[in-house]
CSV table of C-alpha atoms in Angstrom, one decimal:
chain,number,residue,atom,x,y,z
A,1,MET,CA,17.7,-14.5,22.7
A,2,HIS,CA,14.5,-16.1,24.3
A,3,TRP,CA,12.2,-17.6,21.9
A,4,THR,CA,9.4,-15.7,23.3
A,5,ASP,CA,11.1,-12.7,22.1
A,6,TYR,CA,10.7,-13.4,18.2
A,7,LEU,CA,6.7,-14.3,18.9
A,8,GLY,CA,5.7,-10.1,18.6
A,9,PRO,CA,7.4,-9.7,15.2
A,10,LEU,CA,6.1,-13.0,14.2
A,11,MET,CA,2.4,-12.9,15.8
A,12,GLU,CA,2.2,-9.7,13.1
A,13,GLY,CA,3.5,-11.8,9.9
A,14,ALA,CA,0.6,-14.5,11.2
A,15,TRP,CA,-2.0,-11.8,11.2
A,16,ILE,CA,-0.7,-10.5,7.3
A,17,THR,CA,-1.0,-14.6,6.8
A,18,ILE,CA,-4.5,-14.7,8.2
A,19,GLU,CA,-5.8,-11.9,6.2
A,20,LEU,CA,-3.9,-13.2,3.0
A,21,THR,CA,-5.5,-16.8,3.3
A,22,VAL,CA,-9.2,-15.8,4.2
A,23,TYR,CA,-9.0,-12.9,1.1
A,24,SER,CA,-7.8,-15.0,-1.2
A,25,THR,CA,-9.8,-18.5,-0.3
A,26,ILE,CA,-13.0,-16.3,-0.6
A,27,LEU,CA,-11.8,-14.9,-4.0
A,28,GLY,CA,-10.7,-18.1,-4.9
A,29,GLY,CA,-14.3,-19.6,-4.3
A,30,LEU,CA,-15.9,-17.4,-6.4
A,31,PHE,CA,-13.7,-18.0,-9.4
A,32,SER,CA,-14.5,-21.2,-8.8
A,33,PHE,CA,-17.8,-21.4,-9.0
A,34,LEU,CA,-18.1,-18.3,-12.1
A,35,PHE,CA,-15.2,-20.8,-14.3
A,36,GLY,CA,-16.5,-24.2,-13.3
A,37,ILE,CA,-19.9,-23.1,-14.4
A,38,GLY,CA,-18.7,-21.5,-17.5
A,39,LYS,CA,-16.6,-24.3,-18.2
A,40,LEU,CA,-20.2,-25.9,-18.6
A,41,SER,CA,-21.7,-23.3,-20.4
A,42,GLY,CA,-23.6,-23.8,-23.9
A,43,ASN,CA,-21.9,-20.5,-24.9
A,44,TRP,CA,-18.7,-21.0,-27.2
A,45,PHE,CA,-17.2,-17.7,-26.0
A,46,ILE,CA,-17.9,-17.8,-22.1
A,47,ARG,CA,-17.0,-22.1,-21.8
A,48,GLY,CA,-13.7,-21.5,-23.9
A,49,PHE,CA,-12.2,-18.5,-22.0
A,50,SER,CA,-13.2,-20.7,-18.3
A,51,ILE,CA,-11.3,-23.9,-19.9
A,52,VAL,CA,-7.9,-21.5,-21.0
A,53,TYR,CA,-7.9,-20.0,-17.6
A,54,ILE,CA,-8.2,-23.3,-16.0
A,55,GLU,CA,-5.5,-24.6,-17.9
A,56,VAL,CA,-3.3,-21.9,-17.4
A,57,PHE,CA,-3.3,-21.3,-14.0
A,58,ARG,CA,-3.1,-24.7,-13.2
A,59,GLY,CA,-0.2,-25.2,-16.2
A,60,THR,CA,1.8,-22.7,-14.8
A,61,SER,CA,4.2,-22.1,-11.0
A,62,LEU,CA,2.0,-20.0,-8.6
A,63,LEU,CA,5.9,-18.0,-8.0
A,64,VAL,CA,5.6,-17.4,-11.7
A,65,GLN,CA,2.2,-15.7,-11.5
A,66,LEU,CA,2.7,-14.0,-8.9
A,67,PHE,CA,6.0,-12.3,-10.4
A,68,TRP,CA,3.9,-11.4,-13.3
A,69,LEU,CA,1.4,-9.5,-11.8
A,70,TYR,CA,3.5,-7.5,-9.1
A,71,PHE,CA,6.3,-7.6,-11.7
A,72,ALA,CA,5.3,-7.8,-15.3
A,73,LEU,CA,2.0,-6.2,-15.1
A,74,PRO,CA,2.8,-2.9,-14.3
A,75,ILE,CA,5.5,-2.9,-17.4
A,76,ALA,CA,3.0,-4.3,-19.7
A,77,GLY,CA,0.1,-1.4,-18.4
A,78,ASP,CA,2.9,1.1,-19.3
A,79,MET,CA,3.0,-0.3,-22.7
A,80,VAL,CA,-0.1,1.1,-23.0
A,81,GLY,CA,-0.2,3.8,-21.3
A,82,LEU,CA,-2.2,2.4,-18.7
A,83,ASP,CA,-1.0,2.1,-14.8
A,84,LEU,CA,-1.8,-1.7,-13.7
A,85,ARG,CA,1.0,-1.4,-10.6
A,86,LEU,CA,-0.7,-3.5,-7.8
A,87,PRO,CA,0.5,-3.2,-4.1
A,88,PRO,CA,2.0,-6.5,-3.1
A,89,VAL,CA,-1.3,-7.6,-1.1
A,90,ALA,CA,-3.5,-6.8,-3.7
A,91,ALA,CA,-0.7,-9.2,-5.8
A,92,GLY,CA,-0.8,-11.9,-3.3
A,93,VAL,CA,-4.2,-12.2,-3.5
A,94,LEU,CA,-4.9,-12.2,-6.6
A,95,ALA,CA,-2.3,-14.2,-7.6
A,96,LEU,CA,-3.6,-16.8,-4.7
A,97,ALA,CA,-7.0,-16.7,-5.9
A,98,LEU,CA,-6.4,-17.2,-9.6
A,99,ASN,CA,-5.0,-20.5,-8.6
A,100,VAL,CA,-6.9,-21.6,-5.8
A,101,GLY,CA,-9.9,-20.5,-8.6
A,102,ALA,CA,-8.3,-22.5,-11.2
A,103,TYR,CA,-8.4,-25.6,-9.7
A,104,GLY,CA,-11.4,-24.8,-7.6
A,105,ALA,CA,-13.5,-24.8,-11.0
A,106,GLU,CA,-12.7,-28.4,-12.0
A,107,VAL,CA,-13.6,-29.3,-8.4
A,108,VAL,CA,-17.1,-27.3,-9.0
A,109,ARG,CA,-17.6,-28.9,-13.0
A,110,GLY,CA,-17.1,-32.4,-11.4
A,111,ALA,CA,-19.3,-32.2,-8.9
A,112,ILE,CA,-22.1,-31.0,-11.2
A,113,GLU,CA,-21.7,-33.1,-13.9
A,114,ALA,CA,-21.9,-36.0,-10.9
A,115,VAL,CA,-25.4,-34.8,-9.8
A,116,SER,CA,-27.5,-38.0,-11.1
A,117,ARG,CA,-29.2,-37.2,-14.9
A,118,ASN,CA,-32.5,-38.1,-13.4
A,119,GLN,CA,-32.7,-35.2,-11.2
A,120,TYR,CA,-32.2,-33.2,-14.4
A,121,GLU,CA,-34.3,-34.7,-16.6
A,122,ALA,CA,-36.9,-34.5,-13.7
A,123,ALA,CA,-36.0,-30.7,-14.1
A,124,THR,CA,-36.8,-30.4,-17.5
A,125,ALA,CA,-40.2,-32.8,-17.2
A,126,LEU,CA,-41.1,-29.7,-14.7
A,127,ASN,CA,-40.3,-27.1,-17.5
A,128,PHE,CA,-37.4,-26.0,-15.3
A,129,THR,CA,-35.1,-23.4,-17.6
A,130,SER,CA,-31.1,-24.1,-17.4
A,131,ARG,CA,-30.6,-21.4,-14.9
A,132,GLN,CA,-33.2,-22.6,-12.4
A,133,THR,CA,-31.7,-26.3,-12.7
A,134,LEU,CA,-28.6,-25.5,-12.5
A,135,PHE,CA,-30.0,-23.0,-8.8
A,136,ARG,CA,-32.5,-25.2,-7.4
A,137,VAL,CA,-31.4,-28.8,-8.4
A,138,ALA,CA,-27.8,-29.3,-9.8
A,139,LEU,CA,-26.0,-26.9,-6.8
A,140,PRO,CA,-27.8,-27.8,-3.7
A,141,GLN,CA,-26.9,-31.6,-4.4
A,142,ALA,CA,-22.9,-30.3,-5.8
A,143,VAL,CA,-21.7,-27.9,-3.4
A,144,PRO,CA,-21.7,-30.3,0.0
A,145,GLU,CA,-20.3,-32.7,-2.2
A,146,MET,CA,-17.4,-30.3,-3.2
A,147,MET,CA,-16.7,-29.4,0.7
A,148,PRO,CA,-13.8,-32.0,1.2
A,149,SER,CA,-11.8,-30.7,-1.9
A,150,PHE,CA,-12.2,-27.3,-1.0
A,151,SER,CA,-11.2,-27.9,2.5
A,152,ASN,CA,-7.4,-29.6,0.9
A,153,LEU,CA,-7.5,-25.8,-1.4
A,154,ALA,CA,-7.9,-23.5,1.6
A,155,VAL,CA,-5.2,-25.4,3.3
A,156,GLN,CA,-2.9,-25.5,0.1
A,157,ASN,CA,-3.9,-22.1,-0.1
A,158,LEU,CA,-2.6,-21.4,3.9
A,159,LYS,CA,0.5,-23.3,3.0
A,160,ASP,CA,1.5,-21.1,-1.0
A,161,THR,CA,0.7,-17.5,1.0
A,162,ALA,CA,4.3,-18.3,2.1
A,163,LEU,CA,5.5,-17.6,-1.4
A,164,VAL,CA,4.1,-13.7,-1.4
A,165,SER,CA,7.2,-12.9,1.0
A,166,LEU,CA,8.9,-12.9,-2.6
A,167,VAL,CA,7.4,-9.6,-3.1
A,168,SER,CA,8.3,-7.5,0.2
A,169,LEU,CA,4.8,-8.6,1.8
A,170,ALA,CA,5.8,-8.7,5.5
A,171,ASP,CA,3.7,-12.0,5.6
A,172,LEU,CA,4.7,-14.9,8.1
A,173,ALA,CA,7.5,-15.9,6.4
A,174,PHE,CA,8.4,-12.8,5.6
A,175,LYS,CA,9.2,-11.9,9.4
A,176,ALA,CA,10.8,-15.1,9.9
A,177,GLU,CA,13.3,-14.4,7.4
A,178,GLN,CA,14.2,-11.3,9.0
A,179,LEU,CA,14.5,-12.3,12.2
A,180,ARG,CA,16.9,-15.2,10.9
A,181,ASN,CA,18.8,-12.7,8.9
A,182,PHE,CA,19.4,-10.6,12.1
A,183,TYR,CA,20.0,-12.7,14.7
A,184,GLN,CA,21.3,-16.0,12.9
A,185,ASP,CA,19.0,-18.3,14.9
A,186,SER,CA,16.9,-20.4,12.3
A,187,THR,CA,16.6,-23.3,14.2
A,188,THR,CA,14.3,-21.7,16.7
A,189,ILE,CA,12.7,-19.5,14.3
A,190,TYR,CA,11.7,-21.6,12.0
A,191,THR,CA,10.6,-24.0,14.7
A,192,ILE,CA,8.3,-22.0,15.8
A,193,ILE,CA,6.9,-20.8,12.5
A,194,LEU,CA,6.6,-24.5,11.9
A,195,PHE,CA,4.4,-25.0,14.4
A,196,MET,CA,2.4,-21.8,14.0
A,197,TYR,CA,1.4,-23.0,9.8
A,198,PHE,CA,0.3,-26.4,12.0
A,199,GLY,CA,-1.9,-24.2,14.0
A,200,MET,CA,-3.0,-22.0,11.4
A,201,ALA,CA,-3.8,-25.3,9.4
A,202,LEU,CA,-5.7,-27.4,12.2
A,203,VAL,CA,-8.2,-24.0,12.6
A,204,LEU,CA,-8.9,-23.8,9.2
A,205,SER,CA,-9.5,-27.8,8.8
A,206,LEU,CA,-11.9,-27.1,11.8
A,207,ALA,CA,-13.6,-24.0,10.2
A,208,MET,CA,-13.8,-25.8,6.9
A,209,ARG,CA,-15.3,-29.2,8.5
A,210,MET,CA,-18.2,-27.2,10.0
A,211,LEU,CA,-19.1,-25.4,7.3
A,212,GLU,CA,-19.0,-28.5,5.7
A,213,ASN,CA,-21.4,-30.5,8.6
A,214,ALA,CA,-23.7,-26.8,7.9
A,215,LEU,CA,-24.1,-27.5,4.2
A,216,GLY,CA,-24.4,-31.1,4.8
A,217,ARG,CA,-27.8,-30.2,7.4
A,218,TRP,CA,-29.1,-27.3,4.6
A,219,ARG,CA,-29.3,-30.4,2.2
A,220,GLY,CA,-31.4,-32.7,4.3
A,221,VAL,CA,-33.6,-30.1,5.0
A,222,ARG,CA,-34.2,-29.6,1.9
A,223,ARG,CA,-34.9,-32.9,0.7
């Protein structure tokens, strides 16, 4: 069988991989800001909940998190009379997003804390509220500084999507394994998906770099 005959099924899997990456990266970004800011909150419950979330999802395996959401959560739901079964796509997106969010939350927290104390003192002198200080002073300066780390997290998230094949989601890795089992052509198939993942990572890195540059220009305009 010619190697080009593998491209059709692999492209179908690649599209699923792209969707997983986009959805989970966006949702993970939201979690990053939500829990990164939450960790700096003056409210002990919000701060404590954010810390627990960050430590749990940074301190456990993504594979175990995925299996828990897909296999264990429905059983736990049945015990309390709730239907908590997640489709493979939802379980995959949620597991990836929660993992990205935990690491991204520390990026957000660190970038906000790195803003000069003089900026916070100036905001206090202008009688800004905590919310105004966060959204009008801290975040406009911190967000551009977060982008290189977020770019790395996005690329890592793309590579981590291969794990969703273990819950029978027909992504690129799953399609490759199906083809390998049927045709017994491991070298050709895995070489193709190696280059496909590399190509997707390059495109994602370029997109994140463009976003980083755009935010840098926006920050310059605001000054």
